[in-house]
Coordinates of C-alpha atoms in Angstrom, one line a residue:
X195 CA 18.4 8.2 39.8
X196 CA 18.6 11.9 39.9
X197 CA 22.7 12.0 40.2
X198 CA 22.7 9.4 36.7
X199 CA 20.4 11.2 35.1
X200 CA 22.2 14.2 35.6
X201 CA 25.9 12.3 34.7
X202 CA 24.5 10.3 31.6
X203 CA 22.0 13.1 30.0
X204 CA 24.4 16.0 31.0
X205 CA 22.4 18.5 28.6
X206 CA 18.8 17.5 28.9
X207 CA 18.0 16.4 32.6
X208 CA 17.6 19.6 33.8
X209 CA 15.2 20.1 30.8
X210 CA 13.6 17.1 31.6
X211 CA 13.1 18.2 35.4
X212 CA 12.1 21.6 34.6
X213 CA 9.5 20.1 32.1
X214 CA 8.3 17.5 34.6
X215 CA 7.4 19.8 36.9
X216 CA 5.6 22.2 34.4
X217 CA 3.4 19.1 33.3
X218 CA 2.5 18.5 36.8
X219 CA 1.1 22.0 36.7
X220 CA -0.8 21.9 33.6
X221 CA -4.5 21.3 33.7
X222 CA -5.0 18.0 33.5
X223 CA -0.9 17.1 33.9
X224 CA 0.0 14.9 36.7
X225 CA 3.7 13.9 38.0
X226 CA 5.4 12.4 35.4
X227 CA 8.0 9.0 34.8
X228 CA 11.2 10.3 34.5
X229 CA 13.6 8.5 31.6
X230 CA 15.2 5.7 33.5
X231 CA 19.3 5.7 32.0
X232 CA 20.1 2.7 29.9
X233 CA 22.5 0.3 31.4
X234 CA 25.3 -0.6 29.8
X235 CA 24.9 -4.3 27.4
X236 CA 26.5 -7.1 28.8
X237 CA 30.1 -7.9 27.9
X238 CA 30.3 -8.9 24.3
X239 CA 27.4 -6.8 22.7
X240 CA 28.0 -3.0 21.2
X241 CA 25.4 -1.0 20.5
X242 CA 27.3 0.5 17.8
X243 CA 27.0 4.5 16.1
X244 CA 22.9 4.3 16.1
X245 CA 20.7 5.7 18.9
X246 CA 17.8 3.9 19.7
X247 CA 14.5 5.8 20.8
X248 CA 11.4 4.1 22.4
X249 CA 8.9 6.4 21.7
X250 CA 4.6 6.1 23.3
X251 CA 1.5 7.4 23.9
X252 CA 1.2 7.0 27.6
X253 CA 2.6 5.4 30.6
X254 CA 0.2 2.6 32.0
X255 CA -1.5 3.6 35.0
X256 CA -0.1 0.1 36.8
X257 CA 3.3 2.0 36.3
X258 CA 2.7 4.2 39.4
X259 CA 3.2 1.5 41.6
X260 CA 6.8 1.0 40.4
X261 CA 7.2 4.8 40.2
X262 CA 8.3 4.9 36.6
X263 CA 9.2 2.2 33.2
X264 CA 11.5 0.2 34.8
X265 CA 11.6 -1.9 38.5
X266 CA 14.6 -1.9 40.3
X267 CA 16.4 -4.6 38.5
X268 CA 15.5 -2.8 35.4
X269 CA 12.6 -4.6 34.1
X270 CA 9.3 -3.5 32.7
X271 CA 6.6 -1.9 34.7
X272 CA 3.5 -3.0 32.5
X273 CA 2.2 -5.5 30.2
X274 CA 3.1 -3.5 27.3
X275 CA 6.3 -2.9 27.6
X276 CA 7.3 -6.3 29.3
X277 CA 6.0 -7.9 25.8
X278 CA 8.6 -5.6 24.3
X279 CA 11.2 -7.1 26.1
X280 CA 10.8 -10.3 26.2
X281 CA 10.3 -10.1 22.6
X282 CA 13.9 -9.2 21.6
X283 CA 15.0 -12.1 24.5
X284 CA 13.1 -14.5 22.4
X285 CA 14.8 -13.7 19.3
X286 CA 18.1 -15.7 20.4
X287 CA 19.5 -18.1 22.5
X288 CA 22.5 -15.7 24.0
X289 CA 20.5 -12.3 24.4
X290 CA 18.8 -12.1 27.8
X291 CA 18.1 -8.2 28.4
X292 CA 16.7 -6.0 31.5
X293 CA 14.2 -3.5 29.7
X294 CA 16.5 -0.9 30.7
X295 CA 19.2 -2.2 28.3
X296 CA 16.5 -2.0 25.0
X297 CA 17.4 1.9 24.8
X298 CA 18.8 5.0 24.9
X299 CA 16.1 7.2 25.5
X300 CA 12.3 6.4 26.4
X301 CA 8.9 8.9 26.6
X302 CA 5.7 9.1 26.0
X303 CA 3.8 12.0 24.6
X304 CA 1.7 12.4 27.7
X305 CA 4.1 11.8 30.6
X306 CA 2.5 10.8 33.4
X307 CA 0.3 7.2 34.3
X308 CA -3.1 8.7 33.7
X309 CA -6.1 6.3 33.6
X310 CA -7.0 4.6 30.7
X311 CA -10.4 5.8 30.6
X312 CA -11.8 9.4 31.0
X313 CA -15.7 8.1 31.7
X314 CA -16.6 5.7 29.3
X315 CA -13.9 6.6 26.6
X316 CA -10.1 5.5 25.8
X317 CA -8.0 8.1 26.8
X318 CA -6.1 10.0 24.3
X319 CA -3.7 13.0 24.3
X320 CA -5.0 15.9 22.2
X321 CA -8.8 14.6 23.1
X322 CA -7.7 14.9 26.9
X323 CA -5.2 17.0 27.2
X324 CA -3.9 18.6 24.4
X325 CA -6.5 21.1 23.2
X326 CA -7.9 24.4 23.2
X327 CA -10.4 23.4 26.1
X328 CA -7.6 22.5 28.4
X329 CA -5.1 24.8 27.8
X330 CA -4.5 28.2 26.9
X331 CA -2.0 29.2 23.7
X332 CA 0.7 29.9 25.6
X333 CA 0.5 26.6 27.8
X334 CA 0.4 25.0 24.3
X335 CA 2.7 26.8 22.6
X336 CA 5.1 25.9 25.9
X337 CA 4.2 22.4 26.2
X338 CA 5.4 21.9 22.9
X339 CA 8.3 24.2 22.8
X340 CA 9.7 22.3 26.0
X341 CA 8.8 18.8 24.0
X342 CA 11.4 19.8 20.9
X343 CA 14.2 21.0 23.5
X344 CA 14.2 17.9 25.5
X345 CA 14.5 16.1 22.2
X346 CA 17.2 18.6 20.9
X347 CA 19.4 18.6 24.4
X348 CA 19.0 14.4 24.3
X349 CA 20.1 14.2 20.4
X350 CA 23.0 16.5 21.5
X351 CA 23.8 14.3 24.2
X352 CA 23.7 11.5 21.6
X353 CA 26.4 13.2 19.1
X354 CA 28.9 14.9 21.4
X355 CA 28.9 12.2 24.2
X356 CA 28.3 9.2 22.3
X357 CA 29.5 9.6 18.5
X358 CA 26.4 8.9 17.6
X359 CA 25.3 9.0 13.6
X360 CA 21.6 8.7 13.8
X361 CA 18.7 7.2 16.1
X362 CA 16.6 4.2 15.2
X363 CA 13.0 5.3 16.3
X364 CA 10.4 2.5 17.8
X365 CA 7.0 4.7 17.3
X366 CA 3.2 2.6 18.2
X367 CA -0.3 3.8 18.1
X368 CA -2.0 6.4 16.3
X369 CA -1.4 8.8 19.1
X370 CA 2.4 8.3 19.2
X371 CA 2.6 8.4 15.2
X372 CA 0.6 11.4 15.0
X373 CA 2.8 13.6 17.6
X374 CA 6.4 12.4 17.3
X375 CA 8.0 12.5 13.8
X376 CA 7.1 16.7 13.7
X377 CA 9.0 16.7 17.1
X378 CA 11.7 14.9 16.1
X379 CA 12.0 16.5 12.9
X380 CA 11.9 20.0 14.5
X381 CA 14.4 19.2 16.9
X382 CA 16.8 17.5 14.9
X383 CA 18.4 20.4 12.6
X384 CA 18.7 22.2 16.0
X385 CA 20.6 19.3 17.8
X386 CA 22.9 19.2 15.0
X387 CA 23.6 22.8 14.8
X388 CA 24.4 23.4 18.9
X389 CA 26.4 19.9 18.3
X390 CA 28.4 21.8 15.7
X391 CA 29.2 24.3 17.5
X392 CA 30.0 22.8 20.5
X393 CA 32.1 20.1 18.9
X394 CA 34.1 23.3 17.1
X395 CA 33.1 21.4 13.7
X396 CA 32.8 23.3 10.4
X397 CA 29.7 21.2 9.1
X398 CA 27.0 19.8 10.9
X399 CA 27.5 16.5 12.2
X400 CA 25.4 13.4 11.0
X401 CA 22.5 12.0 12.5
X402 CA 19.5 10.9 11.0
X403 CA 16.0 9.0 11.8
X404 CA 14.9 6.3 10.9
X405 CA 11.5 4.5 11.4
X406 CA 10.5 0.7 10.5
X407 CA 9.8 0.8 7.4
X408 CA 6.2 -1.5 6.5
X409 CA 8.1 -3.5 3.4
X410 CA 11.3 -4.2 4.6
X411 CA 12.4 -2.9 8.0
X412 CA 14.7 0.0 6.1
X413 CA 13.9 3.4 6.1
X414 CA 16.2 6.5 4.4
X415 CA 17.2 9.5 6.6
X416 CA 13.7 11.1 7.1
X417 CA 13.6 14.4 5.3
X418 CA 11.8 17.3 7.6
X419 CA 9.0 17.4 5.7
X420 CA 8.3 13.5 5.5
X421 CA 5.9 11.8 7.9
X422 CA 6.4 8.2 9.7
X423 CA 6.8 6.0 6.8
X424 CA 4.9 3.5 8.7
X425 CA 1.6 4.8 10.2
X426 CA 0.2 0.9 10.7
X427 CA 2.4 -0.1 13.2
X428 CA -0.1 -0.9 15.9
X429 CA 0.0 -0.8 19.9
X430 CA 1.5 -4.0 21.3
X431 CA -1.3 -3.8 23.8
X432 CA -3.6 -5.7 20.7
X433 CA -1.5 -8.6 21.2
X434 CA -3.5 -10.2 24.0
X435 CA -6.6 -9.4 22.4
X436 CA -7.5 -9.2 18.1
X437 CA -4.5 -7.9 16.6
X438 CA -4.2 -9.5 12.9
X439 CA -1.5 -11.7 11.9
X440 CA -0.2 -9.0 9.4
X441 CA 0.3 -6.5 12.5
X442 CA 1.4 -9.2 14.6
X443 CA 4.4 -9.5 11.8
X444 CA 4.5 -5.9 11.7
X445 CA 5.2 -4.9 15.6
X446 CA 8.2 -8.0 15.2
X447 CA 9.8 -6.4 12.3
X448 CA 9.3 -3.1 14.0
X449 CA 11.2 -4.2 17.3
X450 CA 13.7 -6.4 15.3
X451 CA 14.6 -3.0 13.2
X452 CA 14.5 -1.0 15.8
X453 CA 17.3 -3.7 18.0
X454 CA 19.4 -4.2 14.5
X455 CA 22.4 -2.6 16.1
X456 CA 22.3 -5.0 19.1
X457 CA 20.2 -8.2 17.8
X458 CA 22.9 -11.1 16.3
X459 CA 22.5 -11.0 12.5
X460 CA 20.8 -14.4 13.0
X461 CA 18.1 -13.6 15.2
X462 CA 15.0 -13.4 14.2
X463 CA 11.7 -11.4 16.6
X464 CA 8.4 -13.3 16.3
X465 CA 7.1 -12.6 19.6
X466 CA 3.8 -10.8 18.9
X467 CA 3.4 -13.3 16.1
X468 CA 3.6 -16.4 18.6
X469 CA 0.9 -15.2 20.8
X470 CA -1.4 -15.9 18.1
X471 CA -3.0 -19.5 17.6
X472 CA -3.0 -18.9 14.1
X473 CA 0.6 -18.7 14.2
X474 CA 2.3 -22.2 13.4
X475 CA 5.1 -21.5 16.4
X476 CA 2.5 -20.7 18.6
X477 CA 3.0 -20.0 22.5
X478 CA 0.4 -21.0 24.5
X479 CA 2.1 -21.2 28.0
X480 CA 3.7 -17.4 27.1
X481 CA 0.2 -16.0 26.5
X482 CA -1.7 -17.3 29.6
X483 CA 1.3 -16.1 31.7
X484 CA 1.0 -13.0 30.2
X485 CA -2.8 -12.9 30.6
X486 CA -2.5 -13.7 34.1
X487 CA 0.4 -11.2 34.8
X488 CA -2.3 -8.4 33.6
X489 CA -4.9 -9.7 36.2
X490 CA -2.0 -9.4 38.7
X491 CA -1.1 -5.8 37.7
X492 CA -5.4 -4.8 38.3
X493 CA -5.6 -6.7 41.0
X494 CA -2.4 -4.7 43.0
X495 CA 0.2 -6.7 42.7
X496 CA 3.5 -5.2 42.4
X497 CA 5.6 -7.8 42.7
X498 CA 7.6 -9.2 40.1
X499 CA 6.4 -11.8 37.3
X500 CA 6.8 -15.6 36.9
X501 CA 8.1 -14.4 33.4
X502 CA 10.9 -12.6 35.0
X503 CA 12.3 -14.7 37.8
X504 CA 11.4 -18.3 40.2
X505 CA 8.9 -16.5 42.8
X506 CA 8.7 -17.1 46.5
X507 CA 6.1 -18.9 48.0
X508 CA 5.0 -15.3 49.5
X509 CA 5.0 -13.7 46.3
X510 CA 3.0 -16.4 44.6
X511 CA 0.6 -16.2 47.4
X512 CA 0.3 -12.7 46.9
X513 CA 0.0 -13.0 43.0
X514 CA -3.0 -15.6 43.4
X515 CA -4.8 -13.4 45.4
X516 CA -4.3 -10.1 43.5
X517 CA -5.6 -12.4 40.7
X518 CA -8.6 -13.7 42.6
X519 CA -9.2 -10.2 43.7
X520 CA -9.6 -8.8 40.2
X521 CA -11.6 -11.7 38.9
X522 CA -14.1 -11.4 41.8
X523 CA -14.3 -7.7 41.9
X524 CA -14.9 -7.8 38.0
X525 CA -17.5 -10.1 38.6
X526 CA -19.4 -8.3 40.8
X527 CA -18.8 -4.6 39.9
X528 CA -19.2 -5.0 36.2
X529 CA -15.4 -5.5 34.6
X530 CA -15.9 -1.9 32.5
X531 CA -17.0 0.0 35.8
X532 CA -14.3 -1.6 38.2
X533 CA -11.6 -1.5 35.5
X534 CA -11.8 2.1 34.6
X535 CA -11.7 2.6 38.8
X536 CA -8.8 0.4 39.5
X537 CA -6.9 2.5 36.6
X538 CA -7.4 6.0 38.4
X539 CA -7.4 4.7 41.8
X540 CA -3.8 3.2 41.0
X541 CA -2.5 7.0 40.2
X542 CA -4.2 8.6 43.4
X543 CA -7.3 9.9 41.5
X544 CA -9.7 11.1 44.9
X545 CA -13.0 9.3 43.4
X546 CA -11.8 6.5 41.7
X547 CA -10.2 5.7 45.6
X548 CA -14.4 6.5 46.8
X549 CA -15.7 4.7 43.6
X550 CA -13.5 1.1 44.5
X551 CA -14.5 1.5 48.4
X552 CA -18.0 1.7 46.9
X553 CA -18.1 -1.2 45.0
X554 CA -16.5 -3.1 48.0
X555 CA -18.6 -2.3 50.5
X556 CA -21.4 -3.3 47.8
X557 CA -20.0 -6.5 48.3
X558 CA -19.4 -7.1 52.0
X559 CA -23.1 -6.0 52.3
X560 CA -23.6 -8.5 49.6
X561 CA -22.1 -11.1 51.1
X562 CA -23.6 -10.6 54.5
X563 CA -26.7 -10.5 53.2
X564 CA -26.7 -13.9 51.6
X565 CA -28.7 -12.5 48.4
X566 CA -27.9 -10.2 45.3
X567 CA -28.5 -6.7 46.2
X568 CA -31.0 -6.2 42.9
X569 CA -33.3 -9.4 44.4
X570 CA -33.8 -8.3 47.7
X571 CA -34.3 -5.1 46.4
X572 CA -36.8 -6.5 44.1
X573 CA -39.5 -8.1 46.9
X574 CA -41.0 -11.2 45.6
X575 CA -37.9 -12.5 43.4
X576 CA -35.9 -11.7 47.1
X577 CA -37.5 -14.2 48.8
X578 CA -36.9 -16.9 45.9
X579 CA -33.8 -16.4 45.7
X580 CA -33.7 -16.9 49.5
X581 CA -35.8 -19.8 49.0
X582 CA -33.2 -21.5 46.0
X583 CA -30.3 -20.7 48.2
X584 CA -31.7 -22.6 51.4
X585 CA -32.1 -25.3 49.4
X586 CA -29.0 -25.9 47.8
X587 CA -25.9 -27.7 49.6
X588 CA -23.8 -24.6 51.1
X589 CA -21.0 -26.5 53.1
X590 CA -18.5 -28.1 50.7
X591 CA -19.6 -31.5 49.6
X592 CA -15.8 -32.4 48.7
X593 CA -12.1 -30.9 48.4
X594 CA -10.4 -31.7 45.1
X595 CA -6.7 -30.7 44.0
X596 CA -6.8 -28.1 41.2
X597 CA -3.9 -26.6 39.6
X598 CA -3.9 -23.5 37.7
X599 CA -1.6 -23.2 34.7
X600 CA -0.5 -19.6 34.9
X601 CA 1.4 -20.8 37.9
X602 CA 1.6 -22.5 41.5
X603 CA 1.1 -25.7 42.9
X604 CA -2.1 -27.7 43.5
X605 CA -4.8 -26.1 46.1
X606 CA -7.1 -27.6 47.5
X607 CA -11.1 -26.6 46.0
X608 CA -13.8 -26.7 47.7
X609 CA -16.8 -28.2 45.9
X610 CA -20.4 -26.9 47.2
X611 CA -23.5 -28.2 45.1
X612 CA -24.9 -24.3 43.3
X613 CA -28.4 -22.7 44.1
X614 CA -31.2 -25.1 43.2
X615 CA -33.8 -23.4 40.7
X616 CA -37.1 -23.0 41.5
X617 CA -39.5 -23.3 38.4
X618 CA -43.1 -24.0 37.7
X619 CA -43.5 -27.5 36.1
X620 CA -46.1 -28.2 33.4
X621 CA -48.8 -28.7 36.8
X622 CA -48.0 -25.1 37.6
X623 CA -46.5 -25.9 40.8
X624 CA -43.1 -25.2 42.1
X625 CA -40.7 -27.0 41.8
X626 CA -36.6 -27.3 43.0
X627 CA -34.0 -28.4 40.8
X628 CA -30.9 -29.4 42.1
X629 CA -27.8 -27.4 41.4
X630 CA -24.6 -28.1 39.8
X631 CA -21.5 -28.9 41.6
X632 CA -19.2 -26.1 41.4
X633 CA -15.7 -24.3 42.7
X634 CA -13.4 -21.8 42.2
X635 CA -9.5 -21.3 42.0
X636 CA -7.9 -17.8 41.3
X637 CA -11.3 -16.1 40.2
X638 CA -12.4 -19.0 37.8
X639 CA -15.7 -20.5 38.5
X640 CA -15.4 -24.2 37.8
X641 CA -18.0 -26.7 37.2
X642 CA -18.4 -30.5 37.5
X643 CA -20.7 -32.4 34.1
X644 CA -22.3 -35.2 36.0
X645 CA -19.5 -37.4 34.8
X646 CA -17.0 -36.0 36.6
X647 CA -13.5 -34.8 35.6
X648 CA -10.4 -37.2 35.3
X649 CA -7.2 -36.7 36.6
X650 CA -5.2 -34.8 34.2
X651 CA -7.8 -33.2 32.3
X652 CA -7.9 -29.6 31.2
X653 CA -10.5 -26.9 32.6
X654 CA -11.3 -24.8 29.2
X655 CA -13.3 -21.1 30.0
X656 CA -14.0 -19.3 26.8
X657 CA -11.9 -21.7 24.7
X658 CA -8.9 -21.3 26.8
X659 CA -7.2 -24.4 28.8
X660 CA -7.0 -22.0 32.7
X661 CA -6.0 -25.1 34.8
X662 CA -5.6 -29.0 35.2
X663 CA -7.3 -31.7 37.6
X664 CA -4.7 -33.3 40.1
X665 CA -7.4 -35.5 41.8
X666 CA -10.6 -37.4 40.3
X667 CA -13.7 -36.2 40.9
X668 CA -17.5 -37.2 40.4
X669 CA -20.0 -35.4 41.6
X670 CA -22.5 -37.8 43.8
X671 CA -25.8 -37.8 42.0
X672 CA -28.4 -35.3 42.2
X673 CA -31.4 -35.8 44.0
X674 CA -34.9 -35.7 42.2
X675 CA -36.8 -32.3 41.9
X676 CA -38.8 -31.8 45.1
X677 CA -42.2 -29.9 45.4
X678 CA -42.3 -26.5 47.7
X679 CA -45.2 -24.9 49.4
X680 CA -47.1 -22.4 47.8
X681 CA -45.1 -18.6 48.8
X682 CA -47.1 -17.2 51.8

């Protein structure tokens, strides 16, 4: 990547190398994801006179596995920015883009993968990084100087090697918003000036910015005093989560404006829109696979995504279990706790590695042990919940087919009746009631009403449909409540 870094961004690689390595330096820096060079559009599409600039916060942490934003085929490396591109593929029948083809230049203001939580609390650059705490003056005052001379060496770039007039900027989050219109506007009267020169020209040559604009997707040149005309374009990240259907509309016009060079006049972006249920065109199947590619990412899977391309039977396998993996680990570790571990384990962080072989070795002992931790640690309540697991059913009482919808075939479940309860009845003595019948498939726990479940019909957790029956199934009936022995 090195040798078409160097041939496509003639002026600024070695900028962007020598920064890289400074970053890596810095307290608190790390390596960092080097810009990946666009690949040329397919035959028939022209990017025409405008630049287009993807501009971040921070690279996900799940990134580091691929080593920067794009794979080898030149997709997206993260949830967030795979959104992004299938979101200008959705827009029309004949565009079907590699991430890599979306831009002509790509950062974040904070280079490198870092973990999305510091402790208990979002990461953020100037809280983290950024500040007077961290870094001395001169590291500031450096760490921004070499920001505004990538950007100047890359807008050069732009002008004398591509004839570009102006850049069409793609800016999310507060962080992003707050950092990279000064940049830009500092380092855009320079580009222009060592482009005039260079290019022999009497006047300075064109090239403005422009952001998405929040009425209408147009935006004047941007004047060095303005600000980002839009500061409420949100994170695409919201999407899977509670973004409102005004953002939702918002981050599409944002992408469609940004693409309006390359998009057919007739296509239309409501992507971000369409994972909404409140939105009439609304994409169920797109969401869950999208939800279930996350899981994926946590649980270490670095393959590449149902979303993408058909996957192998070793590569679903391997997705299934990564998913399973994250489910279960959440589960038992406490999904804030193992989350923020998995994040900083995935970029090499030394005690996030400890924290996650902690929390595993939790639960082989778990597991050998036959009892929670906290109820054997607990005397008394130990011993009942010995007592309720003895009595339940442990072998599997039945198999049934189970298919889950974010992908794969049917496997195979077994059903084992849950832990009886033991509870005083209105005598005062104890008494077990029989369990549920339960499974699980890819980290969901799955239960069995008394009724059964029909062939066909969809298993709904937390209001959303995770898999389908392939087989009948009815539970046998539960035996009555027995009487146990007074605890010795």
């Amino acid at each position: 990547m090195s040798l078409s870094g160097a041939n496509h961004f003639k002026r600024a690689w070695p900028r962007i190398l020598s920064f890289a390595a400074f970053f890596a330096e810095l307290p608190g820096g790390m390596p960092a994801h080097l810009p990946p060079v666009p690949k040329p559009l397919p035959e028939g599409m022209r990017r025409g006179q405008r630049s287009r600039f993807y501009l971040f916060h921070y690279p996900s942490p799940h990134s580091a596995k691929h080593g920067g934003y794009v794979t080898d085929e030149g997709h997206a490396t993260d949830e967030t920015t795979r959104m992004l591109e299938r979101a200008v593929n959705s827009s029309h029948n004949s565009v079907n883009l590699t991430f890599d083809q979306h831009f002509d230049y790509i950062a974040d203001i904070y280079d490198g993968p870092h973990p999305f939580k510091v402790g208990k609390v979002d990461f953020t650059f100037d809280k983290h990084f950024y500040n007077s705490k961290k870094l001395n003056p001169k590291q500031m005052a450096d760490w921004r100087a070499g920001k505004v001379d990538i950007l100047k060496n890359i807008i050069v770039d732009e002008i004398v090697e591509r004839g570009r007039v102006g850049a069409d900027v793609l800016v999310t989050g507060v962080q992003a918003q707050k950092w990279w219109p000064s940049l830009l506007a500092e380092a855009v009267p320079l580009a222009r000036e060592e482009a005039r020169v260079i290019l022999g020209l009497a006047d300075l040559p064109p090239f403005d910015l422009a952001f998405p604009s929040e009425q209408r997707g147009e935006l004047p040149s941007l004047p060095d005093d303005a600000k980002c005309a839009d500061s409420e374009v949100q994170h695409p990240c919201g999407a899977l989560k509670c973004m409102s259907p005004g953002h939702r509309a918002r981050v599409d016009a944002a992408i469609q404006f940004a693409q309006r060079g390359v998009l057919p006049e007739d296509a239309i972006v409501e992507y971000f829109q369409a994972l909404s249920p409140k939105h009439g065109n609304f994409n169920d199947t797109e969401r869950k696979q999208l939800q279930a590619d996350a899981k994926a990412l946590a649980g270490g899977y670095d393959g590449p995504s149902p979303l993408d391309k058909e996957l192998t039977e070793e590569q679903k396998k391997a997705r299934t279990e990564a998913i399973s993996k994250e489910m279960s680990m959440r589960a038992r570790g406490g999904s804030k706790v193992v989350k923020a571990a998995a994040d900083a384990a995935a970029v090499g962080h030394e005690e996030a590695v400890g924290r996650l072989e902690e929390i595993k070795e939790q639960r082989r002992r778990t597991q050998a042990q036959g009892g929670s931790a906290t109820g054997k640690a607990n005397g008394q309540k130990g011993a009942k919940k010995k007592r309720e697991d003895a009595a339940a059913e442990r072998p599997p009482i039945a198999w049934v087919k189970i298919r889950l919808l974010s992908g794969g075939g049917a496997v195979s479940c077994p059903v084992r009746r849950g832990s009886n309860q033991i509870k005083k009845n209105s005598a005062g003595h104890q008494v077990v009631y029989p369990g549920g019948c339960k499974t699980t498939l890819g980290g969901y726990p799955i239960t069995f009403p008394r009724c059964g479940r029909a062939k066909g019909e969809y298993i709904v957790i937390k209001g959303t449909k995770v898999a389908v029956m392939v087989d009948d199934y009815t539970p046998p009936p539960r035996v009555s409540p027995t009487l146990l022995p007074p605890l010795l």
